[in-house]
Coordinates of C-alpha atoms in Angstrom, one line a residue:
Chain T
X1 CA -6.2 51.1 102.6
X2 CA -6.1 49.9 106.2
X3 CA -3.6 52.2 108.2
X4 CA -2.9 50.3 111.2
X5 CA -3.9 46.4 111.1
X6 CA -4.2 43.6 113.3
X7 CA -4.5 40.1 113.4
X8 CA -6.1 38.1 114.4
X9 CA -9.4 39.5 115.3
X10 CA -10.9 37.2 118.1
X11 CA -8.3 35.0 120.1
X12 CA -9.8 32.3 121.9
X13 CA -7.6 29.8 123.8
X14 CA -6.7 27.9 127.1
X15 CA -4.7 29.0 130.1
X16 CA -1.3 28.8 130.0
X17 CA -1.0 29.0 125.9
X18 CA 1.3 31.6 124.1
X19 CA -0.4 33.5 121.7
X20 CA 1.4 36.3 119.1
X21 CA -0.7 39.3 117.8
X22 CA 0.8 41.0 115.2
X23 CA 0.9 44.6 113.6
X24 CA 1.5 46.5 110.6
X25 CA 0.6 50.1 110.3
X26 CA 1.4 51.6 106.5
X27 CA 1.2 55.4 107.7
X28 CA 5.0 55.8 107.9
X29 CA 4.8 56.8 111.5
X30 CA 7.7 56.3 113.5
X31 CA 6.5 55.4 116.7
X32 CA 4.0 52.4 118.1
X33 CA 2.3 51.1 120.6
X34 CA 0.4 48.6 122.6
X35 CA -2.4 49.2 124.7
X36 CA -4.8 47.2 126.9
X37 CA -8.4 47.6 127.4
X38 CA -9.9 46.2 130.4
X39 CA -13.8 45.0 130.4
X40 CA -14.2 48.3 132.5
X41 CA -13.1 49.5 128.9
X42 CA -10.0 50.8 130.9
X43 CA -7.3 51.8 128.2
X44 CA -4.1 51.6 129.4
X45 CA -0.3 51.8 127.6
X46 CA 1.8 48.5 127.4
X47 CA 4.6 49.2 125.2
X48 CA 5.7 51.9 123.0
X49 CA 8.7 51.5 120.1
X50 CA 10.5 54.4 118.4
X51 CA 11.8 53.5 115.3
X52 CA 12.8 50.1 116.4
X53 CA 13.6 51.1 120.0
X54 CA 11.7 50.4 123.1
X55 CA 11.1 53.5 124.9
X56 CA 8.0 52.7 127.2
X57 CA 7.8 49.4 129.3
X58 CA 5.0 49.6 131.7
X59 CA 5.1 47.6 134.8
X60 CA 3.5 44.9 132.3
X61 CA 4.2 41.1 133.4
X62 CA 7.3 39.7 131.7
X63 CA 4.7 37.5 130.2
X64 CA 4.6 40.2 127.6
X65 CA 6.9 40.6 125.4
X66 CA 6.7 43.6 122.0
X67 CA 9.0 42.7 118.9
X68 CA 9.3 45.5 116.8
X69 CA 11.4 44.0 113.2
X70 CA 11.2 47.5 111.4
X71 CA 9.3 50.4 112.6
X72 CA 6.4 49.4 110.8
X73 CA 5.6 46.4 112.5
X74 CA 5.1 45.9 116.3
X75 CA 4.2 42.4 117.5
X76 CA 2.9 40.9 120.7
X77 CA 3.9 37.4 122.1
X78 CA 2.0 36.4 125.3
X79 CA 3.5 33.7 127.0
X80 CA 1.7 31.4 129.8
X81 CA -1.9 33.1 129.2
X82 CA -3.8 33.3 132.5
X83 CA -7.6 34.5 132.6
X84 CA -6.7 37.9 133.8
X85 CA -5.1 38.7 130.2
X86 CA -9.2 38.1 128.7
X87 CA -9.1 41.6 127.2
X88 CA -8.8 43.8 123.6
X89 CA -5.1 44.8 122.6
X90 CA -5.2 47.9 120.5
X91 CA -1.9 48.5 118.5
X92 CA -1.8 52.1 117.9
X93 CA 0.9 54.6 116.0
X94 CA 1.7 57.9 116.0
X95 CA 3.7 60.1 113.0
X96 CA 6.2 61.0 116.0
X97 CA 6.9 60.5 119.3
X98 CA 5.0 62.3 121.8
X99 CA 2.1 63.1 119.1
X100 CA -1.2 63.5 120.8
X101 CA -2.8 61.8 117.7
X102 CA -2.7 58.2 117.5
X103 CA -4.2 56.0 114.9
X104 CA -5.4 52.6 116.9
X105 CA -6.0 49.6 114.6
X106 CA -8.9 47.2 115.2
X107 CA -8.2 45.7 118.2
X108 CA -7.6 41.8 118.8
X109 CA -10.4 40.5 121.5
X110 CA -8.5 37.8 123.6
X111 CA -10.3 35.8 125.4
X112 CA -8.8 32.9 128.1
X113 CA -10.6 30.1 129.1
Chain D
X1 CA 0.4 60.4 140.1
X2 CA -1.6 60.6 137.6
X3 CA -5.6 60.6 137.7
X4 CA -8.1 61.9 135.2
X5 CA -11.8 62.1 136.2
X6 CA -14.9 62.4 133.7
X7 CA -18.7 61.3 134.3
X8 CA -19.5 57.3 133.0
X9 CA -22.0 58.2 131.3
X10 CA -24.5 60.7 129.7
X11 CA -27.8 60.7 128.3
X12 CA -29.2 63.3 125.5
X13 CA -31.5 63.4 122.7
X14 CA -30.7 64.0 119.3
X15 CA -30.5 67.6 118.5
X16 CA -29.1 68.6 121.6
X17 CA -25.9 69.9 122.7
X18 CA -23.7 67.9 125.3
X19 CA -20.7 68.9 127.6
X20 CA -18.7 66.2 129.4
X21 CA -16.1 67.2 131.6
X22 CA -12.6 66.3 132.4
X23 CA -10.6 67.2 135.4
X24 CA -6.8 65.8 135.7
X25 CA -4.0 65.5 138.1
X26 CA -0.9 64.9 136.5
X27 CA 2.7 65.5 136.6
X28 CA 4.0 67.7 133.5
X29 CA 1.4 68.8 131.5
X30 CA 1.7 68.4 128.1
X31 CA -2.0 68.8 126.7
X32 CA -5.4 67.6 127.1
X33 CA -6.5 65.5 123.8
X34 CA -10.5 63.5 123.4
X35 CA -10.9 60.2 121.7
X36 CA -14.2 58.4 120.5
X37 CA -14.6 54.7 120.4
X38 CA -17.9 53.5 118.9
X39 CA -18.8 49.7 120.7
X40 CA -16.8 47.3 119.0
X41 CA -14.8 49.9 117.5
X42 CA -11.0 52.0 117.8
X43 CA -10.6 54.8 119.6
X44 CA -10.1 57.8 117.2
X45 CA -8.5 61.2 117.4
X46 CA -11.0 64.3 118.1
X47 CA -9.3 66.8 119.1
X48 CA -6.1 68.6 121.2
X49 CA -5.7 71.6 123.6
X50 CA -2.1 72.4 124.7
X51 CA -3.0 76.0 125.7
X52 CA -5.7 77.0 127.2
X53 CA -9.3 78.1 125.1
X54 CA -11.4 76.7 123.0
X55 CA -10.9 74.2 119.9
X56 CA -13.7 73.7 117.0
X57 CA -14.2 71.1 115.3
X58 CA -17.5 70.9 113.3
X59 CA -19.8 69.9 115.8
X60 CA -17.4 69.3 118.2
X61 CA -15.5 71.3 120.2
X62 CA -12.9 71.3 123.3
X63 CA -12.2 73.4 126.1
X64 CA -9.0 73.7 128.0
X65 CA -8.0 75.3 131.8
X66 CA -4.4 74.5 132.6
X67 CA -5.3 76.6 135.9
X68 CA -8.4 74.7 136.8
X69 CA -6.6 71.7 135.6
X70 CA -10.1 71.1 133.7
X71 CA -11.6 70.7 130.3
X72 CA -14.9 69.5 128.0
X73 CA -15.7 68.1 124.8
X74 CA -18.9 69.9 123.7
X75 CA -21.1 68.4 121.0
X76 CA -23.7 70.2 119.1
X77 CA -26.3 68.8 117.1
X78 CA -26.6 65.4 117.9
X79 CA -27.1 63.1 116.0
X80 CA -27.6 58.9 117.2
X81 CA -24.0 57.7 115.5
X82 CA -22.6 60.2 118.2
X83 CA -23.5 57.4 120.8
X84 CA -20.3 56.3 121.6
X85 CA -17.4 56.0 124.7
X86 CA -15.7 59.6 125.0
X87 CA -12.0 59.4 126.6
X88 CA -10.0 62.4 127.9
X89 CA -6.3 61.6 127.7
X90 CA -3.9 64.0 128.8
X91 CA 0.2 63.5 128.1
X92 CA 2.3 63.7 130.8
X93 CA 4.8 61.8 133.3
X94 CA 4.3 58.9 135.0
X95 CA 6.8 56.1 135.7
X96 CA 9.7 58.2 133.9
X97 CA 8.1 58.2 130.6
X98 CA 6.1 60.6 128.6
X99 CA 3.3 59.6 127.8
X100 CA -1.1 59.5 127.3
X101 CA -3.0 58.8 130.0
X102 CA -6.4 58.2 129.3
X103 CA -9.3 58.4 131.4
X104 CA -12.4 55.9 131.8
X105 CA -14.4 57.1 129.2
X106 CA -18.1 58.4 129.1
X107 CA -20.4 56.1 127.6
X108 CA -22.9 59.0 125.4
X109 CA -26.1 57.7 124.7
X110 CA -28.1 59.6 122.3
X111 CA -31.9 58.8 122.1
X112 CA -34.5 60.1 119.5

């Protein structure tokens, strides 16, 4: 049983696209997140939900925007793609928030051309 | 702010025993945690400090100063699926919110 899942994979497309990434984790865990990692492999927080509520917005362009329907799902819509956004989102969850542990899913490798 | 500094990379052969090191700055310490991410792969959970002293894991183990604002993941007994990227993440505040912080990573290669 996957734990925390992803989709899609790969994401290829052209500047100035929008482009969802969704996630599911089936832990229970009451808190998630979104996470970017750089081609540096620079891993850096996005978003983070509790139970449905946002409760960490980094200074993320308001390109990005999280949907969280019920607290285990947490999706991703990119608006306007631009090349600098070529990276892998991780979604990630944690039983609680705060919890050191978090359980990262796959990872979705977007790529901009 | 917030900064975390470990090596980019290390080299060892299998069988050995490896230390990489972490140092942090950071506002509100809540704990120093390690990740691994294979290439192509998640990042998993290794391991936690919150107080200072050693953590064992198998293999693996994890060091904590809060005073020397400083700690290590040691790995014993290598073996070549511990090449990998090693993170050190610590939890604190930054931009009003509580929260990991990871580092860069150290990219382990293990050779026969």
């Amino acid at each position: 049983d996957t734990a925390v899942s992803q989709t899609p994979k790969y994401l290829v497309t052209q500047m100035g696209n929008d482009k969802s990434i969704k996630c599911e984790q089936n832990l229970g865990h009451d808190t998630m997140y979104w996470y970017k990692q750089d081609s540096k492999k620079f891993l850096k927080i996005m978003f983070s939900y509790n139970n449905k509520e946002l409760i960490i917005n980094e200074t993320v362009p308001n390109r990005f925007s999280p949907k969280s329907p019920d607290k285990a799902h947490l999706n991703l819509h990119i608006n306007s793609l631009e090349l600098g956004d070529s990276a892998v989102y991780f979604c990630a969850s944690s039983h609680r928030q705060g919890d050191n542990e978090q359980f990262f899913g796959p990872g979705t490798r977007l790529t901009v051309l | 702010g917030q900064s975390l500094e470990q090596p980019s990379e290390v080299t060892a052969v299998e069988g050995a025993i490896v230390q990489i090191n972490c140092t942090y700055q950071t506002s509100g310490f809540y704990g120093l945690s390690w990740y691994q991410q294979h290439d192509g792969g998640a990042p998993t959970f290794l391991s936690y400090n919150g107080l200072d002293g050693l953590e064992e894991t198998g293999r693996f183990s994890s060091f904590l100063s809060r005073s020397d604002s400083y700690g290590y993941l040691l790995l014993q007994e290598l073996q070549m699926k511990d090449s990998a990227s090693y993170f050190c993440a610590v939890r604190g505040f930054s931009g009003g919110y509580n929260k990991l912080i990871f580092g860069a990573g150290t990219r382990l290669a293990v050779h026969p």
